[in-house]
Amino acid sequence: MGILKIGVVGCGRIGKLHINNLINSVPGVQVVAAADPMLDKSGAREWLAERKITNVSTDFMDVINNPEVDVVFVCSSTDTHCDVSRAAVQAGKHVFCEKPIDYDIDKIKKLLALVEEKGVKFQV
Ligand SMILES: NC(=O)c1ccc[n+]([C@@H]2O[C@H](COP(=O)([O-])OP(=O)(O)OC[C@H]3O[C@@H](n4cnc5c(N)ncnc54)[C@H](O)[C@@H]3O)[C@@H](O)[C@H]2O)c1
């Protein structure tokens, strides 16, 4: 199997933690893209560049539409998890989503039905 390519949505506290873990502790993966609307205000752009992640955007759809990305890590604010995950699954990407998926059980059920339909992996 080749290198699993990961795109990270949300580069705050937990997004950075996952990126460091992926780079330092997980063999066979590469973080190839990242998105966060606060990239420039938060200093995340520089933080990512220090880790050689330069394919970055303020629009999470750029990660999802990136054909190189196999897996989307959803590490953005809780209120965005369902929408970001849904777009990623719709695009045929596997998803690792930070907890919680959402506070609305019906939205979660609809998302998980889409996961089944698309046959992708979805980990929380
Ligand atoms: N599993 C755990 O132990 C654990 C621990 C901490 C946080 N979390 C979860 O992780 C999520 C993030 O928490 P945090 O502490 O990193 O918060 P944070 O505020 O430090 O980071 C969230 C980041 O998401 C970005 N963001 C907001 N909207 C976005 C969008 N549309 N697209 C891309 N990025 C967007 C923000 O700009 C911010 O940089 C929360 O849902 C939280 O519940 C889980």
PDB file of C-alpha atoms and ligand atoms in Angstrom:
ATOM      1  CA  MET A   1       0.000   0.000   0.000  1.00  0.00           C
ATOM      2  CA  GLY A   2       1.237   3.498  -0.784  1.00  0.00           C
ATOM      3  CA  ILE A   3       1.466   6.481   1.498  1.00  0.00           C
ATOM      4  CA  LEU A   4      -1.927   7.560   2.870  1.00  0.00           C
ATOM      5  CA  LYS A   5      -2.373  11.270   2.121  1.00  0.00           C
ATOM      6  CA  ILE A   6      -4.123  13.341   4.767  1.00  0.00           C
ATOM      7  CA  GLY A   7      -5.795  16.738   4.624  1.00  0.00           C
ATOM      8  CA  VAL A   8      -6.507  18.501   7.904  1.00  0.00           C
ATOM      9  CA  VAL A   9      -9.473  20.861   8.341  1.00  0.00           C
ATOM     10  CA  GLY A  10      -9.034  23.074  11.394  1.00  0.00           C
ATOM     11  CA  CYS A  11      -5.556  23.977  12.589  1.00  0.00           C
ATOM     12  CA  GLY A  12      -6.263  25.032  16.157  1.00  0.00           C
ATOM     13  CA  ARG A  13      -5.228  23.198  19.302  1.00  0.00           C
ATOM     14  CA  ILE A  14      -6.358  19.669  18.391  1.00  0.00           C
ATOM     15  CA  GLY A  15      -5.580  19.990  14.667  1.00  0.00           C
ATOM     16  CA  LYS A  16      -1.967  20.843  15.495  1.00  0.00           C
ATOM     17  CA  LEU A  17      -1.794  17.962  17.972  1.00  0.00           C
ATOM     18  CA  HIS A  18      -2.958  15.505  15.294  1.00  0.00           C
ATOM     19  CA  ILE A  19      -0.577  16.948  12.711  1.00  0.00           C
ATOM     20  CA  ASN A  20       2.380  16.554  15.070  1.00  0.00           C
ATOM     21  CA  ASN A  21       1.319  12.988  15.895  1.00  0.00           C
ATOM     22  CA  LEU A  22       0.858  12.110  12.219  1.00  0.00           C
ATOM     23  CA  ILE A  23       4.267  13.510  11.331  1.00  0.00           C
ATOM     24  CA  ASN A  24       6.168  12.073  14.286  1.00  0.00           C
ATOM     25  CA  SER A  25       4.418   8.859  15.259  1.00  0.00           C
ATOM     26  CA  VAL A  26       2.379   7.393  12.401  1.00  0.00           C
ATOM     27  CA  PRO A  27       4.262   5.545   9.664  1.00  0.00           C
ATOM     28  CA  GLY A  28       2.870   5.432   6.114  1.00  0.00           C
ATOM     29  CA  VAL A  29       1.032   8.743   6.168  1.00  0.00           C
ATOM     30  CA  GLN A  30       1.732  12.234   4.910  1.00  0.00           C
ATOM     31  CA  VAL A  31      -0.110  15.465   5.705  1.00  0.00           C
ATOM     32  CA  VAL A  32      -0.449  17.057   2.269  1.00  0.00           C
ATOM     33  CA  ALA A  33      -2.983  19.862   2.806  1.00  0.00           C
ATOM     34  CA  ALA A  34      -4.647  21.908   5.515  1.00  0.00           C
ATOM     35  CA  ALA A  35      -7.342  24.546   5.863  1.00  0.00           C
ATOM     36  CA  ASP A  36      -8.411  27.047   8.484  1.00  0.00           C
ATOM     37  CA  PRO A  37     -10.131  30.423   7.975  1.00  0.00           C
ATOM     38  CA  MET A  38      -7.842  31.920  10.629  1.00  0.00           C
ATOM     39  CA  LEU A  39      -4.586  30.745   8.985  1.00  0.00           C
ATOM     40  CA  ASP A  40      -3.060  34.200   8.823  1.00  0.00           C
ATOM     41  CA  LYS A  41      -4.468  35.667  12.021  1.00  0.00           C
ATOM     42  CA  SER A  42      -3.541  32.674  14.174  1.00  0.00           C
ATOM     43  CA  GLY A  43      -0.028  32.111  12.811  1.00  0.00           C
ATOM     44  CA  ALA A  44      -1.040  28.629  11.641  1.00  0.00           C
ATOM     45  CA  ARG A  45       0.282  29.291   8.123  1.00  0.00           C
ATOM     46  CA  GLU A  46       3.820  29.681   9.469  1.00  0.00           C
ATOM     47  CA  TRP A  47       3.375  26.785  11.892  1.00  0.00           C
ATOM     48  CA  LEU A  48       2.332  24.542   8.971  1.00  0.00           C
ATOM     49  CA  ALA A  49       5.142  25.795   6.727  1.00  0.00           C
ATOM     50  CA  GLU A  50       7.659  24.852   9.439  1.00  0.00           C
ATOM     51  CA  ARG A  51       6.340  21.296   8.989  1.00  0.00           C
ATOM     52  CA  LYS A  52       6.560  21.538   5.187  1.00  0.00           C
ATOM     53  CA  ILE A  53       2.766  21.753   4.766  1.00  0.00           C
ATOM     54  CA  THR A  54       2.412  24.509   2.197  1.00  0.00           C
ATOM     55  CA  ASN A  55      -0.746  23.461   0.363  1.00  0.00           C
ATOM     56  CA  VAL A  56      -2.936  25.473   2.712  1.00  0.00           C
ATOM     57  CA  SER A  57      -6.180  27.389   2.355  1.00  0.00           C
ATOM     58  CA  THR A  58      -8.714  29.389   4.313  1.00  0.00           C
ATOM     59  CA  ASP A  59     -11.467  27.347   2.584  1.00  0.00           C
ATOM     60  CA  PHE A  60     -11.943  23.752   3.746  1.00  0.00           C
ATOM     61  CA  MET A  61     -13.411  22.829   0.346  1.00  0.00           C
ATOM     62  CA  ASP A  62      -9.903  23.153  -1.095  1.00  0.00           C
ATOM     63  CA  VAL A  63      -8.841  20.209   1.089  1.00  0.00           C
ATOM     64  CA  ILE A  64     -11.914  18.207   0.151  1.00  0.00           C
ATOM     65  CA  ASN A  65     -11.562  18.892  -3.580  1.00  0.00           C
ATOM     66  CA  ASN A  66      -7.847  18.051  -3.543  1.00  0.00           C
ATOM     67  CA  PRO A  67      -7.551  14.788  -5.516  1.00  0.00           C
ATOM     68  CA  GLU A  68      -4.350  13.923  -3.654  1.00  0.00           C
ATOM     69  CA  VAL A  69      -6.176  13.733  -0.301  1.00  0.00           C
ATOM     70  CA  ASP A  70      -7.331  10.225   0.756  1.00  0.00           C
ATOM     71  CA  VAL A  71      -8.431  11.058   4.300  1.00  0.00           C
ATOM     72  CA  VAL A  72      -9.857  14.247   5.804  1.00  0.00           C
ATOM     73  CA  PHE A  73      -9.174  14.967   9.472  1.00  0.00           C
ATOM     74  CA  VAL A  74     -12.037  17.149  10.762  1.00  0.00           C
ATOM     75  CA  CYS A  75     -10.481  19.157  13.598  1.00  0.00           C
ATOM     76  CA  SER A  76     -12.447  22.391  13.207  1.00  0.00           C
ATOM     77  CA  SER A  77     -14.971  23.870  15.646  1.00  0.00           C
ATOM     78  CA  THR A  78     -17.764  21.513  16.683  1.00  0.00           C
ATOM     79  CA  ASP A  79     -20.492  23.388  14.793  1.00  0.00           C
ATOM     80  CA  THR A  80     -18.688  22.648  11.505  1.00  0.00           C
ATOM     81  CA  HIS A  81     -18.048  18.896  11.959  1.00  0.00           C
ATOM     82  CA  CYS A  82     -21.196  17.636  10.251  1.00  0.00           C
ATOM     83  CA  ASP A  83     -20.976  19.932   7.223  1.00  0.00           C
ATOM     84  CA  VAL A  84     -17.259  19.326   6.686  1.00  0.00           C
ATOM     85  CA  SER A  85     -17.644  15.561   7.170  1.00  0.00           C
ATOM     86  CA  ARG A  86     -20.617  15.435   4.839  1.00  0.00           C
ATOM     87  CA  ALA A  87     -18.738  17.257   2.079  1.00  0.00           C
ATOM     88  CA  ALA A  88     -15.722  14.977   2.555  1.00  0.00           C
ATOM     89  CA  VAL A  89     -17.780  11.775   2.470  1.00  0.00           C
ATOM     90  CA  GLN A  90     -19.727  13.045  -0.537  1.00  0.00           C
ATOM     91  CA  ALA A  91     -16.370  13.502  -2.293  1.00  0.00           C
ATOM     92  CA  GLY A  92     -15.455   9.875  -1.485  1.00  0.00           C
ATOM     93  CA  LYS A  93     -12.879  10.680   1.191  1.00  0.00           C
ATOM     94  CA  HIS A  94     -12.361   8.670   4.360  1.00  0.00           C
ATOM     95  CA  VAL A  95     -12.872  10.775   7.496  1.00  0.00           C
ATOM     96  CA  PHE A  96     -11.433  11.043  10.969  1.00  0.00           C
ATOM     97  CA  CYS A  97     -13.764  13.407  12.846  1.00  0.00           C
ATOM     98  CA  GLU A  98     -13.051  14.948  16.218  1.00  0.00           C
ATOM     99  CA  LYS A  99     -15.755  14.466  18.818  1.00  0.00           C
ATOM    100  CA  PRO A 100     -18.577  15.309  18.904  1.00  0.00           C
ATOM    101  CA  ILE A 101     -19.891  14.743  15.368  1.00  0.00           C
ATOM    102  CA  ASP A 102     -22.834  17.029  16.191  1.00  0.00           C
ATOM    103  CA  TYR A 103     -25.388  17.728  18.913  1.00  0.00           C
ATOM    104  CA  ASP A 104     -28.313  16.814  16.603  1.00  0.00           C
ATOM    105  CA  ILE A 105     -28.832  13.035  16.391  1.00  0.00           C
ATOM    106  CA  ASP A 106     -30.832  13.317  13.149  1.00  0.00           C
ATOM    107  CA  LYS A 107     -27.955  15.122  11.422  1.00  0.00           C
ATOM    108  CA  ILE A 108     -25.590  12.403  12.649  1.00  0.00           C
ATOM    109  CA  LYS A 109     -27.868   9.628  11.374  1.00  0.00           C
ATOM    110  CA  LYS A 110     -28.078  11.267   7.947  1.00  0.00           C
ATOM    111  CA  LEU A 111     -24.311  11.616   7.816  1.00  0.00           C
ATOM    112  CA  LEU A 112     -23.769   7.974   8.796  1.00  0.00           C
ATOM    113  CA  ALA A 113     -26.279   6.862   6.139  1.00  0.00           C
ATOM    114  CA  LEU A 114     -24.181   8.742   3.577  1.00  0.00           C
ATOM    115  CA  VAL A 115     -21.044   7.052   4.932  1.00  0.00           C
ATOM    116  CA  GLU A 116     -22.723   3.655   4.326  1.00  0.00           C
ATOM    117  CA  GLU A 117     -23.851   4.679   0.861  1.00  0.00           C
ATOM    118  CA  LYS A 118     -20.399   5.903  -0.155  1.00  0.00           C
ATOM    119  CA  GLY A 119     -18.572   2.954   1.428  1.00  0.00           C
ATOM    120  CA  VAL A 120     -15.916   5.099   3.080  1.00  0.00           C
ATOM    121  CA  LYS A 121     -14.411   4.736   6.531  1.00  0.00           C
ATOM    122  CA  PHE A 122     -15.532   7.164   9.230  1.00  0.00           C
ATOM    123  CA  GLN A 123     -13.760   7.279  12.586  1.00  0.00           C
ATOM    124  CA  VAL A 124     -14.567   9.535  15.520  1.00  0.00           C
TER     125      VAL A 124
HETATM  126  N1  LIG B   1     -10.726  14.386  21.388  1.00  0.00           N
HETATM  127  C1  LIG B   1     -10.344  15.280  22.278  1.00  0.00           C
HETATM  128  O1  LIG B   1      -9.818  14.977  23.342  1.00  0.00           O
HETATM  129  C2  LIG B   1     -10.540  16.726  21.950  1.00  0.00           C
HETATM  130  C3  LIG B   1      -9.804  17.622  22.619  1.00  0.00           C
HETATM  131  C4  LIG B   1      -9.956  18.942  22.269  1.00  0.00           C
HETATM  132  C5  LIG B   1     -10.848  19.299  21.297  1.00  0.00           C
HETATM  133  N2  LIG B   1     -11.584  18.371  20.667  1.00  0.00           N
HETATM  134  C6  LIG B   1     -12.528  18.779  19.634  1.00  0.00           C
HETATM  135  O2  LIG B   1     -11.797  19.270  18.537  1.00  0.00           O
HETATM  136  C7  LIG B   1     -12.482  20.402  17.980  1.00  0.00           C
HETATM  137  C8  LIG B   1     -11.531  21.578  17.931  1.00  0.00           C
HETATM  138  O3  LIG B   1     -11.107  21.897  19.235  1.00  0.00           O
HETATM  139  P1  LIG B   1      -9.836  22.826  19.492  1.00  0.00           P
HETATM  140  O4  LIG B   1      -9.591  22.745  20.939  1.00  0.00           O
HETATM  141  O5  LIG B   1      -8.742  22.467  18.533  1.00  0.00           O
HETATM  142  O6  LIG B   1     -10.442  24.268  19.129  1.00  0.00           O
HETATM  143  P2  LIG B   1      -9.652  25.532  18.531  1.00  0.00           P
HETATM  144  O7  LIG B   1     -10.603  26.668  18.673  1.00  0.00           O
HETATM  145  O8  LIG B   1      -8.289  25.631  19.111  1.00  0.00           O
HETATM  146  O9  LIG B   1      -9.464  25.176  16.992  1.00  0.00           O
HETATM  147  C9  LIG B   1     -10.540  25.100  16.093  1.00  0.00           C
HETATM  148  C10 LIG B   1     -10.018  25.613  14.769  1.00  0.00           C
HETATM  149  O10 LIG B   1     -11.016  25.377  13.770  1.00  0.00           O
HETATM  150  C11 LIG B   1     -10.972  26.469  12.891  1.00  0.00           C
HETATM  151  N3  LIG B   1     -12.196  26.538  12.115  1.00  0.00           N
HETATM  152  C12 LIG B   1     -13.397  27.083  12.431  1.00  0.00           C
HETATM  153  N4  LIG B   1     -14.256  26.974  11.401  1.00  0.00           N
HETATM  154  C13 LIG B   1     -13.579  26.327  10.401  1.00  0.00           C
HETATM  155  C14 LIG B   1     -13.914  25.937   9.074  1.00  0.00           C
HETATM  156  N5  LIG B   1     -15.119  26.179   8.539  1.00  0.00           N
HETATM  157  N6  LIG B   1     -12.982  25.304   8.320  1.00  0.00           N
HETATM  158  C15 LIG B   1     -11.742  25.053   8.823  1.00  0.00           C
HETATM  159  N7  LIG B   1     -11.362  25.403  10.081  1.00  0.00           N
HETATM  160  C16 LIG B   1     -12.267  26.039  10.856  1.00  0.00           C
HETATM  161  C17 LIG B   1     -10.748  27.684  13.797  1.00  0.00           C
HETATM  162  O11 LIG B   1     -10.274  28.799  13.052  1.00  0.00           O
HETATM  163  C18 LIG B   1      -9.732  27.133  14.776  1.00  0.00           C
HETATM  164  O12 LIG B   1      -8.399  27.356  14.337  1.00  0.00           O
HETATM  165  C19 LIG B   1     -13.728  20.640  18.850  1.00  0.00           C
HETATM  166  O13 LIG B   1     -14.840  20.062  18.204  1.00  0.00           O
HETATM  167  C20 LIG B   1     -13.431  19.890  20.120  1.00  0.00           C
HETATM  168  O14 LIG B   1     -14.595  19.351  20.727  1.00  0.00           O
HETATM  169  C21 LIG B   1     -11.444  17.105  20.964  1.00  0.00           C
END
